[in-house]
Amino acid sequence: EFLCEHRAPLVLSCKHFSGLERSRFMVDFAMTLFRKWTGGVLHLVLEEAHELAPQMPPKGEKAEEMLGAFKRLWKLGRSSGIGGTAVTQRPASLHKDITTQSEILVVHRTIGPQDVEAVRQWIKYHHEGEDILPELATLKTGEAFVWAPEFPEDKPVGLRRVQVLPRETFDSASTPKPGEQRTEPRELAPVDLERLRSKMSATIERAKADDPKELRKTIAELRKQIATKPAAAPAPKPEVRTVDVPILKDSQLARLEASLKRCEKISERATLASEQHHQIAQNARAAAYDIRQAIEAAKAPVVMTRAPVAPVSRPAPAPVAARAAVSREAAGSARPGGGVGRMLQALAFAGGRLARRELGVLAVVHQGGGSFDTYVSKLTAGGTAERTPDGYQLTDAGWTEARELPALNLDDVLAAWAAKLPGGAKRMFEVLRGEWPSIVTRDDLGARAGVSPAGGSYDTYLSKMVSPGVAERVAGGVKLNDVLFSQQEARA
C-alpha cells in the first residue's frame, strides 16, 4: 500500500523470513499491487525469482498460492503498466509461465544441463535457432548473450554477445575471495528518513483503520466503556392521550369493499383455472407415458401363427419382482453392474427417489449424454425403476436389487469425478471440494487452481463440472453440488 500510494523506489528484503512467512508476505504484496496500482510505469525486479515463482512449489508453505499470485501479476499486470525482470541462477527452477512471458533474455555462463534445457525452451518458444547453446558454458565472467528477437518492435536488437562492465560503485553483492579484505564505503548516500517515516506512518494508520483485528479491538474497548458507564436517570414518562382520527370516509370504505369483492372473485376464477391447467398437464404426462409404452411394445418382434388358436383363460399377472427377474433373464444380465448398478445404489442412498440431474451426479454419469438414457432405459425395462414427473424412483423389485449391492460411498463418488476431469478442471474441483460448503469467487478459484480467470480455458474447465451437475454457479462464485456432501450434512 505504501508503494501504490507514494510510488517510492523500494528494495524489499525477505532474506531472514521463514518459508511460510515469506509466502504470506509476498502473496499479500503481489495481490495488493495488482488490485491497487492505478497506472503509470512500474518495473518490478525479482531477485532469486525461482524462490518466488518455483516450477515445483513445496508443500505446506503456501508456495502454491504465492506462485499463483505472481503468475497473475506477471501475465495481467502489464495492462496497468507493471513490467518486470526475473533474475535467477537456476532457470530450470523458475516456473515456465514466467519465462515464456519474457520478451528479452540475458544469459551468462550456464553449465547445468537442466538450466541449459530451460534456455533452449525459451529459444524454442520464440522460434529461434539453438546455435548458442554450446557456447553458454564457455562464457567468461561478465560475458552474456542478449537476445531480444521482438524488442523494440521497429528495430529488434536480435542476438548479441556482450561484455558487461564491472561496477564502479561499491559492490555489496560481490562474493568475498580467500585472503581479500573488502573495503566498506566510508560515506553513505543521504536518506531523508523522517520523510519516509512520516509517509509510512500515515499508510500504517490507514491500514489499521481497515484491519479487522484492530476494528475488533476498538469494538471491545467501546463495549467495555459502555458496560462501566453509570446508567442514566430514567426520563419521565410522557403523558399519553388517545385521539380518534378518522382515516377514511364512509364512501371510500364502500368503494374499497366493492374492490375487495371483485378481487376475491378474480382470485377464485384464477385458482379454478390453475387447477384445471394442472389436471390437463397431469393427463398429458400420463398420455405421453402410455404412448411411449405403446411404442416400446410395438418395437418388440411379433410371432404370427397360421392355425387358429382356441381362446384360453388369461392367467393373473405375475408380481413386479418376478417380471423384473424375467426381463433381466431375457436381456442376459443376472445382476446389474456398471452404470445401471451405480444408479440403483444412488437411488437407494437417496431414499428411493432422485431428480435426473442428481441421479447423474451420484451415479457418476453425465445426465446429458446417451449413456445416461441407456442406463435408465434398462432400469425401467427391467422393472427396477420407474419414471416420475421430475426424475426416477425405485420399485419394490428395485429395492430388492439395491439391497444386494454395496452401499453408496460419497468419498468414492468424489474420487470418481476427480478422475474423470482433465487437469485444470480437476484442480478447480479439488479447490471447491476443500472449501465446501463455502462459495469460491471466480478470481480466487482461478488463482488457487493456476488458471487465469480472464482466459477461455477457465470457462472451458468450469463447464466440465457445471454441465454434468457436479458444480453450480451461484451468486458470488462457484460451489460443488450439495448432494455430493449429504453425508456431512446428515452428521451435522
Coordinates of C-alpha atoms in Angstrom, one line a residue:
E1 CA 0.0 0.0 0.0
F2 CA 2.9 2.3 0.7
L3 CA 4.3 1.7 -2.8
C4 CA 1.0 2.2 -4.5
E5 CA 0.3 5.4 -2.6
H6 CA 3.7 7.1 -2.7
R7 CA 5.4 5.4 -5.7
A8 CA 8.8 5.5 -3.9
P9 CA 11.7 3.3 -5.1
L10 CA 11.8 0.3 -2.7
V11 CA 14.0 -2.7 -2.0
L12 CA 12.1 -5.4 -0.1
S13 CA 14.3 -8.0 1.5
C14 CA 12.8 -11.3 2.6
K15 CA 16.1 -12.9 3.3
H16 CA 15.5 -13.6 7.0
F17 CA 11.9 -14.7 6.7
S18 CA 10.9 -18.4 7.1
G19 CA 9.4 -20.1 4.0
L20 CA 5.8 -19.6 5.4
E21 CA 6.4 -16.0 6.4
R22 CA 7.8 -15.1 3.0
S23 CA 4.9 -16.8 1.2
R24 CA 2.3 -14.9 3.3
F25 CA 4.0 -11.6 2.8
M26 CA 4.6 -12.0 -0.9
V27 CA 1.1 -13.2 -1.6
D28 CA -0.3 -10.0 0.1
F29 CA 2.3 -7.8 -1.7
A30 CA 1.5 -9.2 -5.2
M31 CA -2.3 -9.2 -4.8
T32 CA -2.3 -5.7 -3.3
L33 CA -0.1 -4.3 -6.0
F34 CA -2.3 -6.0 -8.7
R35 CA -5.5 -4.5 -7.2
K36 CA -4.4 -1.0 -6.2
W37 CA -1.8 0.1 -8.7
T38 CA -3.6 2.9 -10.5
G39 CA -1.4 3.2 -13.6
G40 CA 1.9 4.5 -14.7
V41 CA 5.1 2.6 -15.3
L42 CA 6.4 0.3 -12.6
H43 CA 9.4 -2.0 -13.0
L44 CA 9.4 -5.0 -10.6
V45 CA 12.7 -6.9 -10.2
L46 CA 12.5 -10.4 -8.7
E47 CA 15.9 -11.4 -7.3
E48 CA 16.2 -15.2 -6.9
A49 CA 13.0 -15.3 -8.9
H50 CA 12.8 -19.2 -8.6
E51 CA 12.2 -18.8 -4.9
L52 CA 9.1 -16.6 -5.5
A53 CA 7.7 -18.4 -8.6
P54 CA 9.1 -22.0 -8.4
Q55 CA 8.5 -24.6 -11.1
M56 CA 7.8 -27.2 -8.3
P57 CA 6.4 -25.3 -5.3
P58 CA 7.0 -27.1 -2.0
K59 CA 4.0 -28.3 0.1
G60 CA 2.9 -26.7 3.4
E61 CA 4.4 -23.2 2.9
K62 CA 1.6 -21.6 0.9
A63 CA 4.1 -21.6 -2.0
E64 CA 1.4 -22.7 -4.5
E65 CA -0.7 -19.6 -3.5
M66 CA 2.4 -17.4 -3.9
L67 CA 3.1 -18.9 -7.3
G68 CA -0.5 -18.2 -8.4
A69 CA -0.3 -14.6 -7.2
F70 CA 2.9 -13.8 -9.1
K71 CA 1.7 -15.6 -12.3
R72 CA -1.4 -13.4 -12.3
L73 CA 0.7 -10.3 -11.7
W74 CA 3.2 -11.2 -14.4
K75 CA 0.5 -12.0 -17.0
L76 CA -2.2 -9.4 -16.3
G77 CA -0.2 -6.6 -14.6
R78 CA 1.1 -5.2 -17.9
S79 CA -2.3 -3.6 -18.7
S80 CA -1.7 -1.4 -15.6
G81 CA 1.8 -0.5 -16.5
I82 CA 3.6 -3.2 -14.4
G83 CA 6.6 -4.8 -16.1
G84 CA 9.3 -7.0 -14.6
T85 CA 12.7 -8.6 -14.7
A86 CA 13.2 -12.2 -13.3
V87 CA 16.7 -12.8 -12.1
T88 CA 17.8 -16.3 -11.3
Q89 CA 20.9 -18.6 -11.3
R90 CA 18.6 -21.6 -11.8
P91 CA 16.5 -21.2 -14.9
A92 CA 15.2 -24.7 -14.7
S93 CA 13.7 -24.0 -11.2
L94 CA 11.8 -20.9 -12.5
H95 CA 8.2 -21.5 -13.5
K96 CA 7.7 -21.7 -17.3
D97 CA 4.7 -19.3 -17.2
I98 CA 7.2 -16.6 -16.1
T99 CA 9.9 -17.4 -18.6
T100 CA 7.6 -17.7 -21.6
Q101 CA 6.1 -14.2 -20.8
S102 CA 9.6 -12.6 -21.1
E103 CA 10.5 -10.6 -24.2
I104 CA 14.2 -10.3 -23.6
L105 CA 16.7 -13.0 -22.5
V106 CA 20.1 -12.1 -20.9
V107 CA 22.0 -15.3 -20.1
H108 CA 25.5 -15.5 -18.6
R109 CA 27.7 -18.7 -18.2
T110 CA 25.3 -21.6 -17.8
I111 CA 26.6 -25.2 -17.1
G112 CA 23.9 -27.3 -15.6
P113 CA 22.0 -29.5 -18.2
Q114 CA 18.6 -28.7 -16.7
D115 CA 19.3 -24.9 -16.9
V116 CA 20.6 -25.1 -20.5
E117 CA 17.4 -27.0 -21.3
A118 CA 15.3 -24.2 -19.8
V119 CA 17.2 -21.7 -22.0
R120 CA 16.5 -23.9 -25.0
Q121 CA 12.8 -24.0 -24.2
W122 CA 12.7 -20.1 -24.2
I123 CA 14.5 -20.1 -27.6
K124 CA 12.2 -22.7 -29.0
Y125 CA 9.1 -20.7 -27.8
H126 CA 10.4 -17.7 -29.8
H127 CA 11.0 -19.8 -32.9
E128 CA 14.8 -19.1 -32.9
G129 CA 17.8 -21.3 -33.6
E130 CA 19.8 -23.1 -30.9
D131 CA 23.3 -22.3 -32.2
I132 CA 24.4 -20.5 -29.0
L133 CA 23.7 -23.4 -26.6
P134 CA 27.1 -25.0 -26.9
E135 CA 28.7 -21.6 -26.1
L136 CA 26.9 -21.0 -22.8
A137 CA 29.5 -23.0 -20.8
T138 CA 32.4 -21.0 -22.3
L139 CA 31.3 -17.5 -21.4
K140 CA 33.7 -15.6 -19.2
T141 CA 32.8 -13.7 -16.1
G142 CA 30.8 -10.6 -17.2
E143 CA 30.1 -12.0 -20.7
A144 CA 26.5 -12.6 -21.7
F145 CA 24.2 -13.3 -24.6
V146 CA 21.5 -10.7 -25.0
W147 CA 18.6 -11.9 -27.1
A148 CA 15.7 -9.6 -28.0
P149 CA 14.0 -11.0 -31.1
E150 CA 11.0 -8.7 -30.9
F151 CA 12.2 -5.7 -29.0
P152 CA 11.9 -2.9 -29.9
E153 CA 9.2 -3.5 -32.5
D154 CA 10.6 -1.1 -35.1
K155 CA 14.2 -2.4 -34.9
P156 CA 14.7 -5.5 -32.8
V157 CA 18.0 -5.9 -31.1
G158 CA 18.3 -9.6 -32.1
L159 CA 21.1 -11.7 -30.7
R160 CA 24.3 -10.1 -29.4
R161 CA 27.3 -11.3 -27.3
V162 CA 28.3 -8.5 -24.9
Q163 CA 30.7 -7.8 -22.1
V164 CA 29.0 -6.3 -19.0
L165 CA 31.2 -3.6 -17.4
P166 CA 32.1 -4.0 -13.8
R167 CA 30.5 -1.8 -11.2
E168 CA 32.2 1.5 -10.4
T169 CA 30.4 2.0 -7.1
F170 CA 30.6 -0.2 -4.1
D171 CA 29.6 -3.8 -4.9
S172 CA 27.7 -5.0 -1.9
A173 CA 26.7 -8.3 -3.6
S174 CA 30.2 -9.5 -4.5
T175 CA 31.4 -12.8 -3.1
P176 CA 34.5 -12.3 -0.8
K177 CA 37.6 -14.2 -2.1
P178 CA 40.0 -16.0 0.2
G179 CA 42.6 -13.6 1.7
E180 CA 40.8 -10.5 0.4
Q181 CA 39.8 -7.6 2.7
R182 CA 36.7 -6.0 1.4
T183 CA 36.7 -2.2 1.9
E184 CA 33.4 -0.9 3.1
P185 CA 32.2 2.6 1.9
R186 CA 33.0 5.4 4.3
E187 CA 30.2 7.7 3.3
L188 CA 26.6 6.6 2.8
A189 CA 24.2 8.4 0.5
P190 CA 21.9 10.7 2.4
V191 CA 18.4 9.4 3.0
D192 CA 15.5 11.6 4.3
L193 CA 14.4 9.1 6.9
E194 CA 12.0 11.5 8.6
R195 CA 10.1 12.0 5.3
L196 CA 9.9 8.2 4.8
R197 CA 8.9 7.6 8.4
S198 CA 6.0 10.1 8.2
K199 CA 4.7 8.7 4.9
M200 CA 4.8 5.1 6.2
S201 CA 3.2 6.2 9.5
A202 CA 0.2 7.6 7.6
T203 CA -0.1 4.5 5.5
I204 CA 0.1 2.2 8.6
E205 CA -2.6 4.2 10.4
R206 CA -4.9 3.9 7.4
A207 CA -4.2 0.2 7.2
K208 CA -5.0 -0.2 10.9
A209 CA -8.3 1.6 10.3
D210 CA -9.3 -1.1 7.8
D211 CA -7.7 -4.0 9.7
P212 CA -10.4 -6.4 11.1
K213 CA -8.2 -7.2 14.2
E214 CA -7.9 -3.5 15.1
L215 CA -11.6 -2.9 14.5
R216 CA -12.5 -5.8 16.8
K217 CA -10.1 -4.4 19.4
T218 CA -11.8 -1.0 19.2
I219 CA -15.2 -2.5 19.4
A220 CA -14.2 -4.5 22.6
E221 CA -12.9 -1.3 24.2
L222 CA -16.1 0.6 23.4
R223 CA -18.2 -2.2 24.8
K224 CA -16.1 -2.2 28.0
Q225 CA -16.6 1.6 28.3
I226 CA -20.4 1.2 27.8
A227 CA -20.5 -1.6 30.4
T228 CA -18.7 0.5 33.1
K229 CA -20.6 3.8 32.3
P230 CA -23.2 4.5 35.0
A231 CA -26.8 4.2 33.9
A232 CA -28.6 7.4 33.1
A233 CA -31.6 8.5 35.1
P234 CA -34.8 7.3 33.6
A235 CA -36.6 10.0 31.6
P236 CA -40.0 11.0 32.8
K237 CA -42.8 9.1 31.0
P238 CA -44.7 11.4 28.6
E239 CA -48.4 11.8 29.0
V240 CA -50.3 9.7 26.5
R241 CA -53.7 10.8 25.2
T242 CA -55.8 8.9 22.7
V243 CA -57.5 10.9 20.0
D244 CA -59.7 9.2 17.4
V245 CA -59.0 10.5 13.9
P246 CA -61.0 9.0 11.0
I247 CA -58.6 7.7 8.3
L248 CA -61.2 7.0 5.5
K249 CA -64.6 8.4 4.8
D250 CA -67.7 6.1 4.6
S251 CA -67.8 6.5 0.8
Q252 CA -64.2 5.5 0.5
L253 CA -64.7 2.4 2.6
A254 CA -67.6 1.4 0.4
R255 CA -65.5 1.6 -2.7
L256 CA -62.7 -0.4 -1.1
E257 CA -65.2 -3.1 0.0
A258 CA -66.5 -3.3 -3.6
S259 CA -63.0 -3.6 -5.0
L260 CA -62.2 -6.3 -2.4
K261 CA -65.2 -8.4 -3.6
R262 CA -64.1 -8.1 -7.2
C263 CA -60.6 -9.2 -6.3
E264 CA -61.9 -12.2 -4.5
K265 CA -64.0 -13.3 -7.5
I266 CA -61.0 -12.9 -9.8
S267 CA -58.8 -14.9 -7.4
E268 CA -61.4 -17.7 -7.3
R269 CA -61.6 -17.8 -11.1
A270 CA -57.8 -17.8 -11.3
T271 CA -57.5 -20.6 -8.8
L272 CA -60.0 -22.7 -10.7
A273 CA -58.2 -22.1 -14.0
S274 CA -54.9 -23.1 -12.4
E275 CA -56.4 -26.3 -11.0
Q276 CA -57.8 -27.2 -14.5
H277 CA -54.4 -26.5 -16.1
H278 CA -52.7 -28.7 -13.6
Q279 CA -55.1 -31.5 -14.3
I280 CA -54.6 -31.1 -18.0
A281 CA -50.8 -31.3 -17.5
Q282 CA -51.2 -34.4 -15.5
N283 CA -53.4 -36.0 -18.1
A284 CA -50.9 -35.1 -20.8
R285 CA -48.0 -36.6 -18.9
A286 CA -50.0 -39.8 -18.4
A287 CA -50.9 -39.9 -22.1
A288 CA -47.2 -39.4 -23.1
Y289 CA -46.2 -42.2 -20.8
D290 CA -48.8 -44.6 -22.3
I291 CA -47.7 -43.6 -25.8
R292 CA -44.1 -44.3 -25.0
Q293 CA -45.0 -47.8 -23.6
A294 CA -47.0 -48.5 -26.7
I295 CA -44.1 -47.5 -28.9
E296 CA -41.7 -49.8 -27.0
A297 CA -44.2 -52.6 -27.2
A298 CA -44.6 -52.0 -31.0
K299 CA -40.8 -52.4 -31.4
A300 CA -40.9 -55.9 -30.0
P301 CA -40.9 -58.8 -32.5
V302 CA -44.4 -60.3 -33.2
V303 CA -44.8 -64.1 -34.0
M304 CA -47.7 -64.9 -36.3
T305 CA -49.2 -68.4 -36.5
R306 CA -51.4 -69.8 -39.3
A307 CA -53.5 -72.1 -37.2
P308 CA -56.4 -70.6 -35.2
V309 CA -55.8 -70.6 -31.5
A310 CA -58.6 -71.6 -29.2
P311 CA -59.5 -69.0 -26.7
V312 CA -58.0 -69.7 -23.3
S313 CA -58.4 -68.0 -19.9
R314 CA -55.7 -65.3 -19.2
P315 CA -53.7 -66.0 -16.1
A316 CA -53.2 -63.4 -13.4
P317 CA -50.3 -61.1 -13.9
A318 CA -47.0 -62.0 -12.2
P319 CA -45.7 -59.9 -9.3
V320 CA -43.5 -57.0 -10.2
A321 CA -40.3 -58.7 -8.8
A322 CA -41.0 -61.8 -10.9
R323 CA -41.5 -59.7 -14.0
A324 CA -38.2 -57.8 -13.4
A325 CA -36.3 -61.2 -13.0
V326 CA -37.8 -62.5 -16.3
S327 CA -36.8 -59.2 -18.1
R328 CA -33.3 -59.4 -16.8
E329 CA -33.0 -63.1 -17.8
A330 CA -34.3 -62.2 -21.3
A331 CA -31.7 -59.4 -21.5
G332 CA -28.9 -61.7 -20.5
S333 CA -27.9 -60.0 -17.3
A334 CA -28.1 -61.6 -13.8
R335 CA -27.1 -58.7 -11.5
P336 CA -26.9 -55.1 -12.5
G337 CA -23.4 -53.6 -12.7
G338 CA -21.6 -50.6 -14.2
G339 CA -23.8 -47.5 -14.7
V340 CA -27.0 -49.4 -14.0
G341 CA -25.7 -50.7 -10.7
R342 CA -24.4 -47.2 -9.7
M343 CA -27.9 -45.8 -10.4
L344 CA -29.5 -48.4 -8.2
Q345 CA -27.0 -47.5 -5.4
A346 CA -27.7 -43.8 -5.9
L347 CA -31.5 -44.2 -5.7
A348 CA -31.2 -46.4 -2.6
F349 CA -28.8 -43.9 -1.0
A350 CA -31.3 -41.0 -1.6
G351 CA -34.3 -42.9 -0.2
G352 CA -35.6 -44.3 -3.5
R353 CA -36.2 -41.1 -5.5
L354 CA -33.9 -38.7 -7.3
A355 CA -34.2 -35.9 -9.9
R356 CA -32.5 -36.6 -13.3
R357 CA -29.6 -34.2 -12.5
E358 CA -28.8 -35.5 -9.0
L359 CA -29.1 -39.2 -10.2
G360 CA -26.4 -38.5 -12.8
V361 CA -24.1 -36.8 -10.2
L362 CA -24.3 -39.6 -7.7
A363 CA -24.0 -42.4 -10.4
V364 CA -21.0 -40.6 -12.0
V365 CA -22.8 -40.5 -15.4
H366 CA -23.3 -37.3 -17.4
Q367 CA -27.0 -36.7 -17.3
G368 CA -26.9 -35.0 -20.7
G369 CA -25.2 -37.9 -22.6
G370 CA -26.5 -41.0 -24.3
S371 CA -25.1 -43.4 -21.7
F372 CA -27.5 -42.0 -19.1
D373 CA -30.6 -42.7 -21.2
T374 CA -29.3 -46.2 -22.0
Y375 CA -28.9 -47.0 -18.3
V376 CA -32.3 -45.6 -17.2
S377 CA -34.0 -47.5 -20.1
K378 CA -32.5 -50.7 -18.7
L379 CA -33.8 -49.9 -15.3
T380 CA -37.3 -49.1 -16.4
A381 CA -37.5 -52.0 -18.9
G382 CA -36.3 -54.4 -16.1
G383 CA -38.9 -53.1 -13.7
T384 CA -36.5 -51.9 -11.1
A385 CA -37.2 -48.2 -11.5
E386 CA -39.9 -46.1 -13.0
R387 CA -40.1 -42.5 -14.3
T388 CA -41.7 -39.7 -12.2
P389 CA -42.6 -36.2 -13.4
D390 CA -39.2 -34.9 -12.2
G391 CA -36.9 -37.9 -12.2
Y392 CA -36.9 -41.6 -11.3
Q393 CA -37.8 -43.8 -8.3
L394 CA -37.2 -47.4 -7.2
T395 CA -39.9 -50.1 -7.4
D396 CA -40.2 -52.9 -5.0
A397 CA -38.1 -55.0 -7.3
G398 CA -35.5 -52.2 -7.5
W399 CA -35.2 -52.1 -3.7
T400 CA -34.6 -55.9 -3.7
E401 CA -31.8 -55.5 -6.2
A402 CA -30.3 -52.5 -4.5
R403 CA -30.0 -54.3 -1.1
E404 CA -27.7 -56.9 -2.9
L405 CA -25.3 -54.1 -3.9
P406 CA -22.7 -52.3 -1.7
A407 CA -23.9 -49.1 -0.1
L408 CA -23.0 -45.9 -2.0
N409 CA -19.9 -44.1 -0.6
L410 CA -19.7 -40.4 -1.4
D411 CA -15.9 -40.4 -1.0
D412 CA -15.8 -42.9 -3.9
V413 CA -18.1 -40.7 -5.9
L414 CA -15.9 -37.7 -5.4
A415 CA -12.8 -39.6 -6.3
A416 CA -14.5 -40.9 -9.5
W417 CA -15.5 -37.4 -10.6
A418 CA -11.9 -36.2 -9.9
A419 CA -10.5 -39.0 -12.0
K420 CA -12.9 -38.1 -15.0
L421 CA -11.9 -34.4 -15.1
P422 CA -9.0 -33.0 -17.1
G423 CA -6.0 -31.2 -15.5
G424 CA -7.4 -27.6 -15.0
A425 CA -10.9 -28.8 -14.2
K426 CA -9.5 -31.3 -11.7
R427 CA -7.5 -28.6 -9.8
M428 CA -10.7 -26.4 -9.7
F429 CA -12.6 -29.5 -8.4
E430 CA -10.1 -30.0 -5.5
V431 CA -10.3 -26.4 -4.5
L432 CA -14.1 -26.4 -4.4
R433 CA -14.1 -29.7 -2.6
G434 CA -11.8 -28.3 0.2
E435 CA -14.0 -25.2 0.6
W436 CA -17.5 -26.8 0.6
P437 CA -20.0 -25.5 1.6
S438 CA -18.4 -22.1 1.1
I439 CA -18.7 -20.3 -2.2
V440 CA -15.4 -19.6 -4.0
T441 CA -15.1 -16.4 -6.1
R442 CA -14.0 -16.6 -9.8
D443 CA -10.7 -14.8 -9.1
D444 CA -9.9 -16.9 -6.0
L445 CA -10.7 -20.2 -7.8
G446 CA -8.6 -19.2 -10.8
A447 CA -5.6 -18.2 -8.7
R448 CA -5.6 -21.3 -6.5
A449 CA -6.2 -23.7 -9.4
G450 CA -3.5 -22.0 -11.5
V451 CA -6.0 -21.0 -14.3
S452 CA -6.3 -17.3 -15.4
P453 CA -9.9 -16.2 -14.8
A454 CA -9.6 -13.9 -17.8
G455 CA -8.8 -16.7 -20.3
G456 CA -11.0 -19.0 -22.2
S457 CA -9.5 -22.1 -20.5
Y458 CA -11.1 -21.1 -17.2
D459 CA -14.7 -21.3 -18.6
T460 CA -13.9 -24.5 -20.5
Y461 CA -12.6 -26.2 -17.4
L462 CA -15.6 -24.9 -15.3
S463 CA -18.1 -26.2 -17.9
K464 CA -16.6 -29.7 -17.4
M465 CA -18.1 -29.6 -13.9
V466 CA -21.2 -27.4 -14.4
S467 CA -22.6 -29.3 -17.4
P468 CA -22.9 -32.7 -15.6
G469 CA -24.1 -31.0 -12.5
V470 CA -21.0 -31.6 -10.3
A471 CA -20.7 -27.9 -9.7
E472 CA -23.1 -25.0 -10.0
R473 CA -22.7 -21.2 -10.5
V474 CA -24.2 -19.3 -7.6
A475 CA -24.3 -15.6 -6.7
G476 CA -20.8 -14.6 -5.8
G477 CA -18.9 -17.6 -7.4
V478 CA -19.0 -21.4 -7.7
K479 CA -19.6 -24.3 -5.3
L480 CA -19.9 -28.1 -5.6
N481 CA -23.4 -29.7 -5.7
D482 CA -24.6 -30.2 -2.2
V483 CA -25.8 -33.7 -3.0
L484 CA -22.1 -34.8 -3.0
F485 CA -21.9 -34.0 0.7
S486 CA -25.2 -35.1 2.0
Q487 CA -23.5 -37.5 4.5
Q488 CA -21.7 -34.5 6.0
E489 CA -25.0 -32.6 6.3
A490 CA -26.6 -35.7 8.0
R491 CA -23.7 -35.9 10.5
A492 CA -24.0 -32.1 11.2

